[in-house]
Amino acid sequence: MQSIRLLPHTYRGTIRIPGSKSQTIRATLIATFAHGVSTIAGVLQSRDTKACFHLAESLGAKLSFSKDGSTLTVDSTHLALRDGLVLDCMNSGTTLYLATAMLAPLPFRFLITGDEQMQKRPVKPLLDALSSLGAKCEGD
């Protein structure tokens, strides 16, 4: 039988955790409504996160990315909130649900839309919950 001898050793290094789609969307929306300048590290670039970035820009946030795209700066000091804004969530359900809830208490009328598949998603439970909290919501 062969024996193995293990010796104590200290390991050092850096591990980079891949970005998360849902956390990137959440952080982007929080930064958009923070009315300031926020920096988000570990950003994931995907179709869904790009839909959220587009929505943030539609609200008037200025977005800029690091060269490698993994760090996002959101300047939301001068949002362009107003009645009648059309906000396209494309095919991002996370963006649709979170943005709807974050926009609900604002004193403006927004049309939140998405692609054909998105328009089939169930939003009535969310709208009912927001309505029970005093928001004025309509949905198809």
Short mmCIF file of C-alpha atoms in Angstrom, two decimals:
data_model
loop_
_atom_site.label_atom_id
_atom_site.label_comp_id
_atom_site.label_asym_id
_atom_site.label_seq_id
_atom_site.Cartn_x
_atom_site.Cartn_y
_atom_site.Cartn_z
CA MET A 1 0.00 0.00 0.00
CA GLN A 2 1.32 3.42 -0.99
CA SER A 3 1.15 6.21 1.56
CA ILE A 4 0.50 9.87 0.86
CA ARG A 5 1.81 12.60 3.07
CA LEU A 6 -0.14 15.88 3.19
CA LEU A 7 1.65 19.01 4.31
CA PRO A 8 -0.04 22.22 5.49
CA HIS A 9 -0.04 24.97 2.90
CA THR A 10 -1.54 28.43 2.61
CA TYR A 11 -3.28 29.13 -0.67
CA ARG A 12 -3.68 32.63 -2.04
CA GLY A 13 -5.41 33.95 -5.08
CA THR A 14 -8.43 35.66 -6.49
CA ILE A 15 -11.55 33.95 -7.67
CA ARG A 16 -13.88 35.84 -9.94
CA ILE A 17 -17.50 34.82 -9.56
CA PRO A 18 -19.48 35.09 -12.82
CA GLY A 19 -22.02 37.90 -12.95
CA SER A 20 -25.65 37.16 -12.18
CA LYS A 21 -28.44 38.20 -14.52
CA SER A 22 -30.98 38.84 -11.78
CA GLN A 23 -28.51 40.65 -9.54
CA THR A 24 -27.32 42.81 -12.44
CA ILE A 25 -30.93 43.78 -13.19
CA ARG A 26 -31.71 44.47 -9.52
CA ALA A 27 -28.56 46.55 -9.04
CA THR A 28 -29.20 48.52 -12.26
CA LEU A 29 -32.77 49.37 -11.24
CA ILE A 30 -31.74 50.33 -7.71
CA ALA A 31 -28.99 52.57 -9.14
CA THR A 32 -31.48 54.10 -11.58
CA PHE A 33 -33.83 55.11 -8.77
CA ALA A 34 -31.03 56.21 -6.41
CA HIS A 35 -30.83 59.70 -7.98
CA GLY A 36 -27.04 59.79 -7.90
CA VAL A 37 -24.01 58.11 -9.41
CA SER A 38 -23.57 54.39 -8.70
CA THR A 39 -20.91 51.91 -9.77
CA ILE A 40 -21.80 48.24 -10.16
CA ALA A 41 -19.01 45.65 -10.45
CA GLY A 42 -19.42 42.13 -11.77
CA VAL A 43 -22.08 43.07 -14.31
CA LEU A 44 -23.36 40.31 -16.55
CA GLN A 45 -23.97 41.19 -20.20
CA SER A 46 -26.97 39.27 -21.58
CA ARG A 47 -30.14 39.93 -23.55
CA ASP A 48 -32.13 40.38 -20.35
CA THR A 49 -29.65 42.72 -18.69
CA LYS A 50 -29.39 44.75 -21.90
CA ALA A 51 -33.19 45.12 -21.79
CA CYS A 52 -32.85 46.54 -18.28
CA PHE A 53 -30.04 48.87 -19.38
CA HIS A 54 -32.29 50.12 -22.20
CA LEU A 55 -35.16 50.70 -19.75
CA ALA A 56 -32.86 52.64 -17.39
CA GLU A 57 -31.75 54.84 -20.29
CA SER A 58 -35.39 55.37 -21.30
CA LEU A 59 -35.95 56.77 -17.81
CA GLY A 60 -33.09 59.21 -18.37
CA ALA A 61 -30.21 57.42 -16.61
CA LYS A 62 -26.80 57.73 -18.23
CA LEU A 63 -24.99 54.39 -18.40
CA SER A 64 -21.32 53.81 -19.10
CA PHE A 65 -19.36 50.57 -19.05
CA SER A 66 -15.75 49.69 -18.40
CA LYS A 67 -13.73 48.49 -21.41
CA ASP A 68 -14.41 44.85 -20.61
CA GLY A 69 -18.10 45.54 -19.86
CA SER A 70 -17.95 44.11 -16.34
CA THR A 71 -18.35 47.41 -14.47
CA LEU A 72 -21.30 49.71 -14.99
CA THR A 73 -21.64 53.32 -13.87
CA VAL A 74 -25.21 54.61 -13.63
CA ASP A 75 -25.76 58.37 -13.38
CA SER A 76 -29.37 58.92 -12.39
CA THR A 77 -29.05 62.49 -11.18
CA HIS A 78 -31.28 63.82 -13.96
CA LEU A 79 -34.00 61.29 -14.71
CA ALA A 80 -36.54 62.25 -17.36
CA LEU A 81 -39.66 60.95 -15.62
CA ARG A 82 -42.90 62.16 -17.15
CA ASP A 83 -46.37 61.00 -18.12
CA GLY A 84 -46.62 58.82 -21.18
CA LEU A 85 -43.17 57.22 -21.17
CA VAL A 86 -43.18 53.90 -23.02
CA LEU A 87 -40.79 51.48 -21.35
CA ASP A 88 -39.84 48.36 -23.29
CA CYS A 89 -38.72 45.38 -21.20
CA MET A 90 -38.12 43.42 -24.42
CA ASN A 91 -38.11 39.78 -23.19
CA SER A 92 -36.90 40.31 -19.61
CA GLY A 93 -39.45 39.17 -17.06
CA THR A 94 -37.24 40.21 -14.15
CA THR A 95 -37.02 43.74 -15.58
CA LEU A 96 -40.79 43.82 -16.16
CA TYR A 97 -41.76 42.73 -12.66
CA LEU A 98 -39.19 44.75 -10.71
CA ALA A 99 -39.51 47.93 -12.78
CA THR A 100 -43.31 47.81 -12.53
CA ALA A 101 -43.12 47.65 -8.74
CA MET A 102 -40.50 50.41 -8.56
CA LEU A 103 -42.45 52.71 -10.88
CA ALA A 104 -45.83 52.14 -9.20
CA PRO A 105 -45.51 54.76 -6.43
CA LEU A 106 -44.42 57.52 -8.83
CA PRO A 107 -46.97 60.19 -9.82
CA PHE A 108 -46.65 59.47 -13.55
CA ARG A 109 -48.39 57.23 -16.07
CA PHE A 110 -46.09 54.73 -17.77
CA LEU A 111 -46.76 52.15 -20.44
CA ILE A 112 -44.62 49.11 -19.72
CA THR A 113 -44.41 46.72 -22.64
CA GLY A 114 -42.29 43.97 -24.12
CA ASP A 115 -42.06 41.58 -27.02
CA GLU A 116 -44.90 39.26 -28.06
CA GLN A 117 -43.86 36.53 -25.62
CA MET A 118 -43.54 39.03 -22.78
CA GLN A 119 -47.07 40.30 -23.37
CA LYS A 120 -48.36 36.81 -22.56
CA ARG A 121 -46.70 36.76 -19.12
CA PRO A 122 -48.98 36.86 -16.07
CA VAL A 123 -48.83 40.32 -14.51
CA LYS A 124 -52.28 40.48 -12.97
CA PRO A 125 -51.14 39.15 -9.55
CA LEU A 126 -48.46 41.85 -9.39
CA LEU A 127 -50.87 44.57 -10.50
CA ASP A 128 -53.45 43.39 -7.96
CA ALA A 129 -50.83 43.50 -5.18
CA LEU A 130 -49.69 46.98 -6.19
CA SER A 131 -53.32 48.17 -6.42
CA SER A 132 -53.97 46.88 -2.90
CA LEU A 133 -51.11 49.13 -1.77
CA GLY A 134 -52.67 52.18 -3.42
CA ALA A 135 -51.07 52.20 -6.88
CA LYS A 136 -53.23 52.81 -9.93
CA CYS A 137 -52.49 49.96 -12.33
CA GLU A 138 -54.13 48.72 -15.51
CA GLY A 139 -53.18 45.68 -17.52
CA ASP A 140 -54.32 43.54 -20.39
#
